[in-house]
Coordinates of C-alpha atoms and ligand atoms in Angstrom, one line a residue:
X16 CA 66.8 -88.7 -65.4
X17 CA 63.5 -89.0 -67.4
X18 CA 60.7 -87.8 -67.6
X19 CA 58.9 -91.2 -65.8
X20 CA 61.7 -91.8 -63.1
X21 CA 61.4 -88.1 -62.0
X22 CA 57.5 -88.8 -61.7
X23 CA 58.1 -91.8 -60.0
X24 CA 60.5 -89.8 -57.6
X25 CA 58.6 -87.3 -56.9
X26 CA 55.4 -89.3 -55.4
X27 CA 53.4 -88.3 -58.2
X28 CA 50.1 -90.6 -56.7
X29 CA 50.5 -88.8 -53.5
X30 CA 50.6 -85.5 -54.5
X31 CA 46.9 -85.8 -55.7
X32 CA 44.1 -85.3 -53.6
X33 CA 43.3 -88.3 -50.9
X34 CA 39.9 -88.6 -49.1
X35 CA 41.5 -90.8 -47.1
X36 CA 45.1 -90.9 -45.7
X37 CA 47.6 -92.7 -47.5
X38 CA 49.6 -95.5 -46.1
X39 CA 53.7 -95.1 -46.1
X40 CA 54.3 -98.7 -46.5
X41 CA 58.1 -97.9 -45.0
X42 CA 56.4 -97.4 -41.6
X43 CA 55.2 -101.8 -41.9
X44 CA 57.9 -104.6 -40.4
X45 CA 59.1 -105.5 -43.5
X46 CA 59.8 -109.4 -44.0
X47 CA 57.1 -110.4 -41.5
X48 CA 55.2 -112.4 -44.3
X49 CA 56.1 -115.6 -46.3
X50 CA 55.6 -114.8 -49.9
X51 CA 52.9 -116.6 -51.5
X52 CA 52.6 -118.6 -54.7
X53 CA 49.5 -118.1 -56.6
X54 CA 47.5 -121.5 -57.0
X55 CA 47.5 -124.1 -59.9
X56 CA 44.6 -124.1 -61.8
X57 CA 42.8 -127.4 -61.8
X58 CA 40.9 -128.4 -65.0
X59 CA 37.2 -128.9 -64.9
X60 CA 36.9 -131.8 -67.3
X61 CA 36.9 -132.2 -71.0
X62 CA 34.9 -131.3 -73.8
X63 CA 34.9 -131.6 -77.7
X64 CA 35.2 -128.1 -79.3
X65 CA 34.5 -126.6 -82.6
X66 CA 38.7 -126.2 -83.9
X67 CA 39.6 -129.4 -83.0
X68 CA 36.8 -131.2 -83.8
X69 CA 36.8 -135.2 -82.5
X70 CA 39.3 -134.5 -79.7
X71 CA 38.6 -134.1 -76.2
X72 CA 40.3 -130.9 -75.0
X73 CA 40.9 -130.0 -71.0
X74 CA 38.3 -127.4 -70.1
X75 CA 39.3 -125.0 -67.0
X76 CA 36.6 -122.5 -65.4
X77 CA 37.8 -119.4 -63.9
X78 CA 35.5 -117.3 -61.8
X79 CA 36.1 -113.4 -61.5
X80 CA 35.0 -112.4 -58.5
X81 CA 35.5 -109.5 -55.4
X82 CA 37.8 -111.3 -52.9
X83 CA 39.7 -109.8 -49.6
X84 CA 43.3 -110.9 -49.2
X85 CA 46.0 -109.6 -46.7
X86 CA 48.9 -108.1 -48.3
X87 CA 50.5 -107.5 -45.3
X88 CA 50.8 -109.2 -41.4
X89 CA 49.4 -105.8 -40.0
X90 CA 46.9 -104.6 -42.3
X91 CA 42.9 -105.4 -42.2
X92 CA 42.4 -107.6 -45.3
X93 CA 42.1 -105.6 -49.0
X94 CA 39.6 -106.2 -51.0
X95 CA 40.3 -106.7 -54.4
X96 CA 39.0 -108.5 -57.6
X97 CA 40.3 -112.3 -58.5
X98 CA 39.9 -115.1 -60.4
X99 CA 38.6 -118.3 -58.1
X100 CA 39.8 -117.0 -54.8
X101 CA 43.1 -115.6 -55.6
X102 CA 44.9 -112.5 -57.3
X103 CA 47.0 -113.3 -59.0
X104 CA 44.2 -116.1 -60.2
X105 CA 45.5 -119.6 -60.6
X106 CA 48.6 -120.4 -62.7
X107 CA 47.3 -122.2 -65.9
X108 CA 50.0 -124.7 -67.3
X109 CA 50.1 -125.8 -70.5
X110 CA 52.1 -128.0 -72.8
X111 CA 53.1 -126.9 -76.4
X112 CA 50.7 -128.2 -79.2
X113 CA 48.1 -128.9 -76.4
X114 CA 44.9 -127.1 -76.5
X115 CA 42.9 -126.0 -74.2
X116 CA 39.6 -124.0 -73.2
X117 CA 39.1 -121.5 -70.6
X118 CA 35.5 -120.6 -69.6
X119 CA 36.2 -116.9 -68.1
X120 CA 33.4 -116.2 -65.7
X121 CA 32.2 -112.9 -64.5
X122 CA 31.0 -112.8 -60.7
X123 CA 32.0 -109.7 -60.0
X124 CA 29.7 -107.2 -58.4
X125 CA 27.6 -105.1 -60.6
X126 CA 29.4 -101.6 -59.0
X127 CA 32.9 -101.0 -59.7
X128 CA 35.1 -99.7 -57.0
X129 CA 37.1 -97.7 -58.4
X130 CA 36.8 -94.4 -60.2
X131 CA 35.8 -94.7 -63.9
X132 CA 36.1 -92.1 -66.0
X133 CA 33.1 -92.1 -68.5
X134 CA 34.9 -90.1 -70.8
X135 CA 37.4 -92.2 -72.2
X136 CA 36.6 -94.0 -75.3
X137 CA 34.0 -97.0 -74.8
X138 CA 33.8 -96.4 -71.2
X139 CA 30.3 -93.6 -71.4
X140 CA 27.4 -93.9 -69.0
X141 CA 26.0 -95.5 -72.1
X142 CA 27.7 -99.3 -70.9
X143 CA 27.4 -100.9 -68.0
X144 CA 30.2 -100.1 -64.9
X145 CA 31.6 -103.5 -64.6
X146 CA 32.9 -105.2 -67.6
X147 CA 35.4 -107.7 -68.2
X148 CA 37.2 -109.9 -71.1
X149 CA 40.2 -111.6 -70.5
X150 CA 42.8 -111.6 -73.0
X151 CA 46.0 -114.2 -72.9
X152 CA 49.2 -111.4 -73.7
X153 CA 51.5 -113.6 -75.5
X154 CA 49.5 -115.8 -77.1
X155 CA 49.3 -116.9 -80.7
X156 CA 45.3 -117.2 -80.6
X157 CA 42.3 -117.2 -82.8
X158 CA 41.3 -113.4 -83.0
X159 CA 37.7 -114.8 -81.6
X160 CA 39.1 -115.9 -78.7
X161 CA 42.1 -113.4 -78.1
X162 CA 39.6 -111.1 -75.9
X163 CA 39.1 -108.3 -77.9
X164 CA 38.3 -105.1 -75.8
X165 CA 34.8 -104.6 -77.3
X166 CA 34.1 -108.1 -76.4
X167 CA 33.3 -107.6 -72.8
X168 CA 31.0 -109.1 -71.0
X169 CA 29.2 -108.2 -67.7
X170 CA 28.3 -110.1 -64.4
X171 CA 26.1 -112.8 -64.6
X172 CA 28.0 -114.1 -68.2
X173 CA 30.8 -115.8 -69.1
X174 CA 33.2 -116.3 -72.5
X175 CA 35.3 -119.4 -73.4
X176 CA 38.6 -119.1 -75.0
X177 CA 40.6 -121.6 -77.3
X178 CA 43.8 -122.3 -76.3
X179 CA 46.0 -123.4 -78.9
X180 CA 49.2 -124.0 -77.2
X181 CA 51.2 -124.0 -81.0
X182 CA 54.3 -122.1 -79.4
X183 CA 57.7 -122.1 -78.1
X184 CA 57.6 -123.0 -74.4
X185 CA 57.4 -119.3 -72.0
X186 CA 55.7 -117.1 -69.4
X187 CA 52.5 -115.7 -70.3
X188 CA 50.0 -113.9 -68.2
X189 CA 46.3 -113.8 -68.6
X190 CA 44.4 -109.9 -67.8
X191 CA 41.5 -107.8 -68.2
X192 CA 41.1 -105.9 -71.5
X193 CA 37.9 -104.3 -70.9
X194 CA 37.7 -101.1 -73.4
X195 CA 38.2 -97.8 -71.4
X196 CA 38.5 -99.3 -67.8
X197 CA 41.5 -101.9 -68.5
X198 CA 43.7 -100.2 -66.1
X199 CA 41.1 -100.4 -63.2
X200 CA 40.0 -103.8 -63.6
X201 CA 44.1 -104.8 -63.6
X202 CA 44.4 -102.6 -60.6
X203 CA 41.4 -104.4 -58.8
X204 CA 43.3 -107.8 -59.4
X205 CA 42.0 -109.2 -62.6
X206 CA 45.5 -111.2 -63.8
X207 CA 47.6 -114.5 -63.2
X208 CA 49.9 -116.7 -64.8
X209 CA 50.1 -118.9 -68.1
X210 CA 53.1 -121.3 -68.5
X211 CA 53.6 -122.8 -71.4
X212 CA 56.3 -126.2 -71.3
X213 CA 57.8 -128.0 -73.9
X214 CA 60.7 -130.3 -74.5
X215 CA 63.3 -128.6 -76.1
X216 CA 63.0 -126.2 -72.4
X217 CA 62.9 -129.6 -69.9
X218 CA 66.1 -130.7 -71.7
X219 CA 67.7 -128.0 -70.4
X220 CA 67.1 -129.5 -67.1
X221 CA 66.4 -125.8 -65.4
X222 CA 65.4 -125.9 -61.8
X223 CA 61.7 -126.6 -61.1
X224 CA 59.6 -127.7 -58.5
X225 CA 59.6 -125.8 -55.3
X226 CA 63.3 -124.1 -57.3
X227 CA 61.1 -122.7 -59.7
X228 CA 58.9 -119.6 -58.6
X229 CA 57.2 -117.1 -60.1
X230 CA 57.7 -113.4 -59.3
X231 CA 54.6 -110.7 -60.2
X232 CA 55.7 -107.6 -59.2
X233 CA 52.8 -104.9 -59.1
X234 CA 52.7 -101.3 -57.2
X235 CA 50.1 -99.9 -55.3
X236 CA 48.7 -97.0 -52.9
X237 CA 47.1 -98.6 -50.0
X238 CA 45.0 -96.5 -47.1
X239 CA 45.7 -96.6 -44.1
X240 CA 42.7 -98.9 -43.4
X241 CA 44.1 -101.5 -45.8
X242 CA 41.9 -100.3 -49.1
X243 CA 43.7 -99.9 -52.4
X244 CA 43.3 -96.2 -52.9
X245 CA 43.6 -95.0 -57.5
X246 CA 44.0 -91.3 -57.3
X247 CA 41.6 -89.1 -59.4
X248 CA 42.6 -86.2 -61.7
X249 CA 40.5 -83.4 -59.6
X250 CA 38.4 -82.6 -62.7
X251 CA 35.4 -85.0 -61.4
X252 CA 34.0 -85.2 -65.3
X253 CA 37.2 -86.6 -65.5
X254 CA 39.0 -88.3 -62.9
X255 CA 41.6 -90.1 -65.6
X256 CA 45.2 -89.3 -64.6
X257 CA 48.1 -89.7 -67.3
X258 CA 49.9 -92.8 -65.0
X259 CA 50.1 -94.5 -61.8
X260 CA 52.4 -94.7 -59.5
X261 CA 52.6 -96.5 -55.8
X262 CA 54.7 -96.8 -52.9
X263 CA 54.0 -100.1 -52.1
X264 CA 55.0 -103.0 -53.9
X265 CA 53.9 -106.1 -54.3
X266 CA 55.3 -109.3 -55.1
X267 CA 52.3 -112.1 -55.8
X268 CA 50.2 -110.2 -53.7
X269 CA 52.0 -109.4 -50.5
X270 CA 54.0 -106.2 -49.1
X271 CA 58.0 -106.9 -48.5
X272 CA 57.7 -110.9 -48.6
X273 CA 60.5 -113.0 -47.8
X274 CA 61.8 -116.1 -49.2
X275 CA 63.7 -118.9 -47.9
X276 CA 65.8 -120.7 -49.7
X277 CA 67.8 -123.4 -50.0
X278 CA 72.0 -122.7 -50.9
X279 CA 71.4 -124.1 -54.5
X280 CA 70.1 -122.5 -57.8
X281 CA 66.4 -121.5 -58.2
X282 CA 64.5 -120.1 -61.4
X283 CA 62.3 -117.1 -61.0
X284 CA 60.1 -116.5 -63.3
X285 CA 59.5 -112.9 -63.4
X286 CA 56.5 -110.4 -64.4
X287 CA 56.0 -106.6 -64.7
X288 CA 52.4 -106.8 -64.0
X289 CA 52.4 -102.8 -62.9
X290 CA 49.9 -100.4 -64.6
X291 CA 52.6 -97.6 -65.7
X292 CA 56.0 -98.4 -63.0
X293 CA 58.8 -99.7 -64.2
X294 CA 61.5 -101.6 -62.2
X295 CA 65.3 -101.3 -62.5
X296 CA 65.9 -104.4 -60.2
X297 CA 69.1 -105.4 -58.7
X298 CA 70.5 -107.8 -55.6
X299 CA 71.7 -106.3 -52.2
X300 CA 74.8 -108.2 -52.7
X301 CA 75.1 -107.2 -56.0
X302 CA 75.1 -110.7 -57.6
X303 CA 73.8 -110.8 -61.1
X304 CA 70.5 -112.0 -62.6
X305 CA 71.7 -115.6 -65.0
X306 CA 69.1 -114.1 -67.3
X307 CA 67.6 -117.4 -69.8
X308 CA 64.5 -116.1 -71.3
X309 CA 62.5 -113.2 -71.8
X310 CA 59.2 -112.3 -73.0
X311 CA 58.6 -115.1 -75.7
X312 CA 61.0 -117.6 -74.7
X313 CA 64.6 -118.6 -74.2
X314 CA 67.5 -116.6 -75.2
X315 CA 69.9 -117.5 -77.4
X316 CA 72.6 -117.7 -74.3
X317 CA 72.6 -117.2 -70.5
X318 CA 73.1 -113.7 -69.6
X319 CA 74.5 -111.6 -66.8
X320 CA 72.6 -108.5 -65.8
X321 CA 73.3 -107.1 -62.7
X322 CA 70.3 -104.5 -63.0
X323 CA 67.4 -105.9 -65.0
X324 CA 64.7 -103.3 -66.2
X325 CA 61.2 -104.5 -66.7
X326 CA 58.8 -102.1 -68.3
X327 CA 54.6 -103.2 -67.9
X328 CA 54.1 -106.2 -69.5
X329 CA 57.6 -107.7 -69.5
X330 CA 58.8 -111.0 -68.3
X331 CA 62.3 -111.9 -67.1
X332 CA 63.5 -116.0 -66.7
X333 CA 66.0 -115.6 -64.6
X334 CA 68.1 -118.5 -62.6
X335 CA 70.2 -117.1 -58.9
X336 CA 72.4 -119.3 -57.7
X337 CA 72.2 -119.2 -53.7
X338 CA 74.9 -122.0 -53.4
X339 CA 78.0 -119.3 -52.1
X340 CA 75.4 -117.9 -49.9
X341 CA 74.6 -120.3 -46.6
X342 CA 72.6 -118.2 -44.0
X343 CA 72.9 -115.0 -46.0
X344 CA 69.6 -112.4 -46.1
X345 CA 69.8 -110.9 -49.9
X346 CA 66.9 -108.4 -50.7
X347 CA 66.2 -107.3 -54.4
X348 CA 65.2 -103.7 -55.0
X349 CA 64.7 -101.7 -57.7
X350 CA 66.0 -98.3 -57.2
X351 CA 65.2 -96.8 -53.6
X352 CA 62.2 -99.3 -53.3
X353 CA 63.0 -102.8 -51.2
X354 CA 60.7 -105.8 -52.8
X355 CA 61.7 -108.8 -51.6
X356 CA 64.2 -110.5 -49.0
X357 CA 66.0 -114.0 -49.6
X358 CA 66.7 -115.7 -47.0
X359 CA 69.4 -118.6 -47.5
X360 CA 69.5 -121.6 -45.4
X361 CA 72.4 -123.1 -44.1
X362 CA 72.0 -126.7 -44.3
X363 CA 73.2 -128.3 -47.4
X364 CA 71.0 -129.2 -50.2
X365 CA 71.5 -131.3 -53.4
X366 CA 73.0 -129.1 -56.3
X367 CA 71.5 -129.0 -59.5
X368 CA 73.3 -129.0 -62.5
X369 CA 74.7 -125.9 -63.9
X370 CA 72.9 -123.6 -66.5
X371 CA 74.0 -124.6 -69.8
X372 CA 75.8 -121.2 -71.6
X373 CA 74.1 -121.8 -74.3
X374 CA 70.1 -122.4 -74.7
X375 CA 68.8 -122.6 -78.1
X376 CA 68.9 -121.7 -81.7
X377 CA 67.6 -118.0 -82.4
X378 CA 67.1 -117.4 -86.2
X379 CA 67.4 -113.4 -86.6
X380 CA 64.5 -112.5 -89.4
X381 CA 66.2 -111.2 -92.4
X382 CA 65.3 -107.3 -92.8
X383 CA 65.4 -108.2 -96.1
X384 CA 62.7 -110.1 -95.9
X385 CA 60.1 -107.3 -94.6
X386 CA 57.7 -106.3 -97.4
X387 CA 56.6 -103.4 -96.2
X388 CA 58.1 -100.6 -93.4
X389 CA 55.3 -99.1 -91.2
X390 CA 56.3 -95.6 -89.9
X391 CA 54.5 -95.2 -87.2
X392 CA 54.2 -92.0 -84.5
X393 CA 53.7 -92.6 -80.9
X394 CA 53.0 -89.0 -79.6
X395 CA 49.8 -86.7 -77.6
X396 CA 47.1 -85.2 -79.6
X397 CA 47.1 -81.7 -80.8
X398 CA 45.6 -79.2 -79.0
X399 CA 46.2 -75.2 -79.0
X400 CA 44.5 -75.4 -75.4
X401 CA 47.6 -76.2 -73.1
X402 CA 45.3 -77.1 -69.9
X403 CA 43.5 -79.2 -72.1
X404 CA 44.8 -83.4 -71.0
X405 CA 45.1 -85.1 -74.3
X406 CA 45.1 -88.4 -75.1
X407 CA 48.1 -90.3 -76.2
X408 CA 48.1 -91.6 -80.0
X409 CA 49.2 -93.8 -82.0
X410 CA 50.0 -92.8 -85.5
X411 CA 47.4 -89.7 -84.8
X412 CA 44.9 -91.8 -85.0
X413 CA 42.0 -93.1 -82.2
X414 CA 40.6 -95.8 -81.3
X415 CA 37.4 -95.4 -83.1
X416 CA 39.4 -94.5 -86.4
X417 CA 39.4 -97.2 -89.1
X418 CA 41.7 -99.6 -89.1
X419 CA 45.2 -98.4 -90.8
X420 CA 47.6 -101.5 -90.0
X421 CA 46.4 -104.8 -92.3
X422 CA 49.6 -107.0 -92.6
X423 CA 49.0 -109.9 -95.4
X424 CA 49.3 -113.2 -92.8
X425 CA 52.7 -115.1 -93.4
X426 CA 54.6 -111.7 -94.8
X427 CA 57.2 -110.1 -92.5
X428 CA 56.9 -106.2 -91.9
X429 CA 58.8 -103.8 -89.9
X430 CA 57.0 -101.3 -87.7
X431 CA 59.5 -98.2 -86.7
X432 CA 57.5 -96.8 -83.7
X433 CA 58.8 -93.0 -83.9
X434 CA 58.2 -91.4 -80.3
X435 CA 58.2 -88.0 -80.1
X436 CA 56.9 -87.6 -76.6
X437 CA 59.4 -87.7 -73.4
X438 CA 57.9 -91.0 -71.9
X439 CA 59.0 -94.6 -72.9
X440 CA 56.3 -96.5 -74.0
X441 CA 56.0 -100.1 -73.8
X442 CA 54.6 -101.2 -77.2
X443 CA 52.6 -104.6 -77.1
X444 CA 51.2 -106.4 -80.2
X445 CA 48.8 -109.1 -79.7
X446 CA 49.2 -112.7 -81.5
X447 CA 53.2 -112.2 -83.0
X448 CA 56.5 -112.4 -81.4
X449 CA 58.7 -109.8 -83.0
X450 CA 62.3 -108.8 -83.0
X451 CA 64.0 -105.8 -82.1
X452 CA 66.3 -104.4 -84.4
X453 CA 67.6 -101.2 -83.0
X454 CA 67.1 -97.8 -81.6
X455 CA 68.2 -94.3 -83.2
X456 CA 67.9 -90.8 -81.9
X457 CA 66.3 -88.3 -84.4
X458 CA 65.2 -84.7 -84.3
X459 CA 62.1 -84.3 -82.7
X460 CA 61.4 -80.8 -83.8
X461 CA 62.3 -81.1 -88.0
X462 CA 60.6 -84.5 -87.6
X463 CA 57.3 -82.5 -86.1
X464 CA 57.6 -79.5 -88.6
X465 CA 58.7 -81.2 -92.0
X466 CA 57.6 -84.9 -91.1
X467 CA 61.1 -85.7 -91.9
X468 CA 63.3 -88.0 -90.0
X469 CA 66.7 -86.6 -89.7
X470 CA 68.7 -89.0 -87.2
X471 CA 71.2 -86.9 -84.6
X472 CA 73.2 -90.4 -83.9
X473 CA 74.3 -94.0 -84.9
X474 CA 71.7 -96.9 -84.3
X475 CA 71.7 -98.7 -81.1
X476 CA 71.4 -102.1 -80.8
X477 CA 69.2 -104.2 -78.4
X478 CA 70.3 -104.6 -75.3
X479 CA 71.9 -108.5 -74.8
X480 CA 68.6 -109.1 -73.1
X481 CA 66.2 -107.7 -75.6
X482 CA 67.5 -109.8 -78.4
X483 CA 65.7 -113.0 -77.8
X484 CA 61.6 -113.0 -79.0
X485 CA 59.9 -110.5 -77.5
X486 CA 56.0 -109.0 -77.1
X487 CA 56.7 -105.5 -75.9
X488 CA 59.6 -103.3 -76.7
X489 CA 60.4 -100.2 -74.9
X490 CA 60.0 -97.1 -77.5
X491 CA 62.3 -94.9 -76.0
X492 CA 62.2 -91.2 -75.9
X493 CA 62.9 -89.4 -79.0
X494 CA 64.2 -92.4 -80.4
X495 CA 63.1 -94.8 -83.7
X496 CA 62.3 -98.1 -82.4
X497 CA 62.2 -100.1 -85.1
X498 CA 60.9 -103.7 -84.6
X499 CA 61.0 -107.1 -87.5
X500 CA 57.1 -108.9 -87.0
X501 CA 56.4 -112.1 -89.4
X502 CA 52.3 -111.8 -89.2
X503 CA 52.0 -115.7 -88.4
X504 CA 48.7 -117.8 -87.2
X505 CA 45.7 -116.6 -87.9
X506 CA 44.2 -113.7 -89.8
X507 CA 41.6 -111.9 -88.3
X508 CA 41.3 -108.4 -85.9
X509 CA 43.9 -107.9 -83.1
X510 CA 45.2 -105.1 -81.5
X511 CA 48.2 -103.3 -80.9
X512 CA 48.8 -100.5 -77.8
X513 CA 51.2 -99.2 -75.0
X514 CA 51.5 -101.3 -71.8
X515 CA 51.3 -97.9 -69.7
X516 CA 47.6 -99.0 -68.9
X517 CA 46.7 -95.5 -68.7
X518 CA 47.8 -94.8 -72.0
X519 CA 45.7 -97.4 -73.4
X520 CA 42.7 -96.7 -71.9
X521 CA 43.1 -93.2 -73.3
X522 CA 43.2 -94.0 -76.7
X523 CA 47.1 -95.5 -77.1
X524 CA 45.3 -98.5 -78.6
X525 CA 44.6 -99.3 -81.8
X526 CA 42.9 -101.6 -83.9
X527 CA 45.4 -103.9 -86.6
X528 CA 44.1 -106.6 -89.0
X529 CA 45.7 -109.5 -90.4
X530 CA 44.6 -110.3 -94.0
X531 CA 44.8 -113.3 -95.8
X532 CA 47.1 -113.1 -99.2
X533 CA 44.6 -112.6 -102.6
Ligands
LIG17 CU1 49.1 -107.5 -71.9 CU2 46.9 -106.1 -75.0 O1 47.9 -106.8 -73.4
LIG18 CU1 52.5 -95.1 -73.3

């Protein structure tokens, strides 16, 4: 057991003070509510824009603003934060090597509600409570529009985004990245769905339509009034706690949905869209996942995973074939949590065509060519206080620290994320697609006292599923994560952090630049 699953056991939210009681969602009917299906965006108009000067690009306009939604049959409505009148906002779709704009607009109220802890970096009584600036995770975007977290704006003003669209067809997900108060604005509601589409994926012929759906799966503590409840420390100069963890679980905004479906094969576009939980999901019936795709894209072949994990920021493409399963009720779970329930239909139903084995051509980048090998240690500041909550670093450096990772745009590097701490982290790096190469167990002590790397086992591989293109990889405890990144796109400031949200509010964030060659 680690360090996180024994947190996540052991009711770590609920152990922490509550002004109000906490609701055990086990004690709701479960299944009582259909599962909903966040909203397609619809685009605004057109307009000319400044990097494609000439054309007329589609313009969308999304509006961030307080909203009250039921989550559950038998529970007054929550309020929460949304884009247009939805959380998740409206799914944008988009087709390869077709631009678009976004005009993100902040309505939101000029009081947050939820606990912000002015002493986290860029968070101070210095800045105004509600902030927001959306970035697109996934996306290869101009650094001006890729939502830096310094960017923010407040209510009352709004930021437009370019949209290139000049990548392989996946999920992406659009979310706050407000400096210092990320994890509460994401908590509040503030994220939704990006597809993008492209040919080589439709000759696949996958399922889509009504067969294709998309899965956000978020946790949260919820009061027994209804109220989404994030837990304070007890120190009230600072309320930050280290992660969060709640007992009910979402799935596109409602508590234990169900699903009908039709005895035929469906895509599920999954998300982990949690602040710190991750999910270890499996079938009742213990049928596997066909996985296809994962965070950037299609794999290289279909996949069977009978228990698929999904660290913060993750997405799965999976396809379940329902067709041996007429009037069956199949729930998926993840651990001792139930999420969701299928429920088949008997009647017949056209079949679709099967999933091809394999799905596309994945070049592996050559370690060869890397020119250069970052070293780079994920671990908590030093302190001789042990009451004393420190923040978690990056390469022992902070936020405000200047900036040490400058790839040369077009060169390949690898990045060996050395964690020394007992947490995984979910390491995210905005505008690339990257590789995973493998994982090795070292010495955490010699590494801490001599800085020197002495390896206790034989490299692991990535897992079958982690070997497509991916945006976050799981740095695993006391393990050298080493990861292959061509720096392809645009040059300009981006930045790299842990998914945990509370880890990247609390300085597991850091500043990279890509520089143009000399
Ligand atoms: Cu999903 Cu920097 O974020
Ligand atoms: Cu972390």
């Amino acid at each position: 057991m680690t360090r996180r699953q024994f947190l996540e056991g052991s009711l770590a939210s609920a152990l922490l003070p509550s002004p109000a009681g906490l609701l055990d969602p086990n004690r709701l009917s479960k299944f009582v509510d259909r599962l909903s299906i966040p909203p397609l965006a619809q685009r605004a108009g057109f307009q000319t824009n400044p990097h494609a000067p000439g054309r007329q690009t589609p313009v969308y306009r999304l509006r961030m603003r307080q909203i009250e939604r039921k989550i559950h049959r038998d529970l007054p409505a929550t309020r929460m934060w949304g884009f247009e009148s939805a959380s998740p906002g409206p799914t944008i779709e988009a087709r390869r090597g077709e631009a678009l704009l976004i005009e993100w607009a902040n309505e939101l109220p000029q009081r947050h509600f939820l606990p912000i802890d002015h002493s986290l970096h860029g968070a101070g009584t210095d800045v105004p409570e509600v902030r927001t600036i959306i970035h697109l995770h996934g996306g290869r975007v101009p650094p001006e529009s890729d939502g830096y977290p310094e960017n923010w704006v407040t209510p009352g003003k709004s930021v437009v985004s370019f949209y290139p669209n000049r990548q392989d067809a996946t999920m992406l997900w659009y979310h706050d990245h407000a400096m210092g108060i990320t994890r509460l604005n994401m908590f509040a509601g503030l994220f939704g769905l990006y597809l993008i589409r492209d040919e080589e994926e439709e000759a696949l012929d996958l399922p889509k339509g009504s067969y294709e759906i998309p899965l956000v799966l978020y946790d949260r503590s919820i009061r027994s009034d209804g109220q989404l409840f994030y837990p304070v420390s007890g120190d009230p100069a600072k309320p930050w706690i280290s992660e969060f963890f709640g007992e009910a679980i979402l799935v596109n905004g409602t508590l234990f949905p169900f699903l009908e479906v039709e005895p035929r094969q469906y895509r599920f576009r999954l998300l982990n869209a949690s602040n710190s939980r991750f999910y270890y999901l499996s079938l009742s019936n213990k049928q596997p996942f066909q996985q296809i795709g994962s965070d950037q894209g299609l794999l290289a072949a279909r996949l069977a995973v009978e228990r698929l994990t999904m660290a913060p920021g993750e997405r799965a493409d999976v396809v379940l074939d329902f067709k041996e399963r007429r009037g069956e009720r199949i729930t998926l779970g993840s651990d001792r949590y139930t999420i969701l329930e299928f429920r088949v239909s008997s009647g017949g139903a056209a079949e679709s065509r099967p999933i091809p084995g394999r799905l596309r051509a994945i070049q592996r980048i050559d370690e060869q060519e890397a020119v250069k090998t970052r070293p780079l240690t994920l671990n908590g500041g030093d302190s001789d206080d042990p009451t004393l909550v420190m923040p978690m670093l990056l390469n022992g450096a902070r936020w405000h620290d200047p900036v040490t990772e400058n790839p040369t745009l077009d060169t390949v590097e690898i990045w060996s994320l050395i964690n020394v701490t007992d947490d995984s982290h979910p390491i995210h790096l905005h505008l690339v697609r990257f590789q995973i190469l493998d994982r090795r167990p070292f010495d955490v002590f010699t590494y801490l006292n001599d800085r020197e790397l002495r390896y206790t086992a034989a490299a692991v591989p990535p897992e079958a599923n982690e070997a497509g293109w991916k945006d976050v990889v799981r740095a695993e405890p006391r393990m050298v994560t080493r990861i292959i990144v061509r720096f392809e796109g645009f040059a300009g400031r981006y930045v790299w952090h842990c998914h945990v949200l509370e880890h990247e509010d609390f300085e597991m964030m850091r500043p990279y630049e890509v520089v143009r060659a000399r």
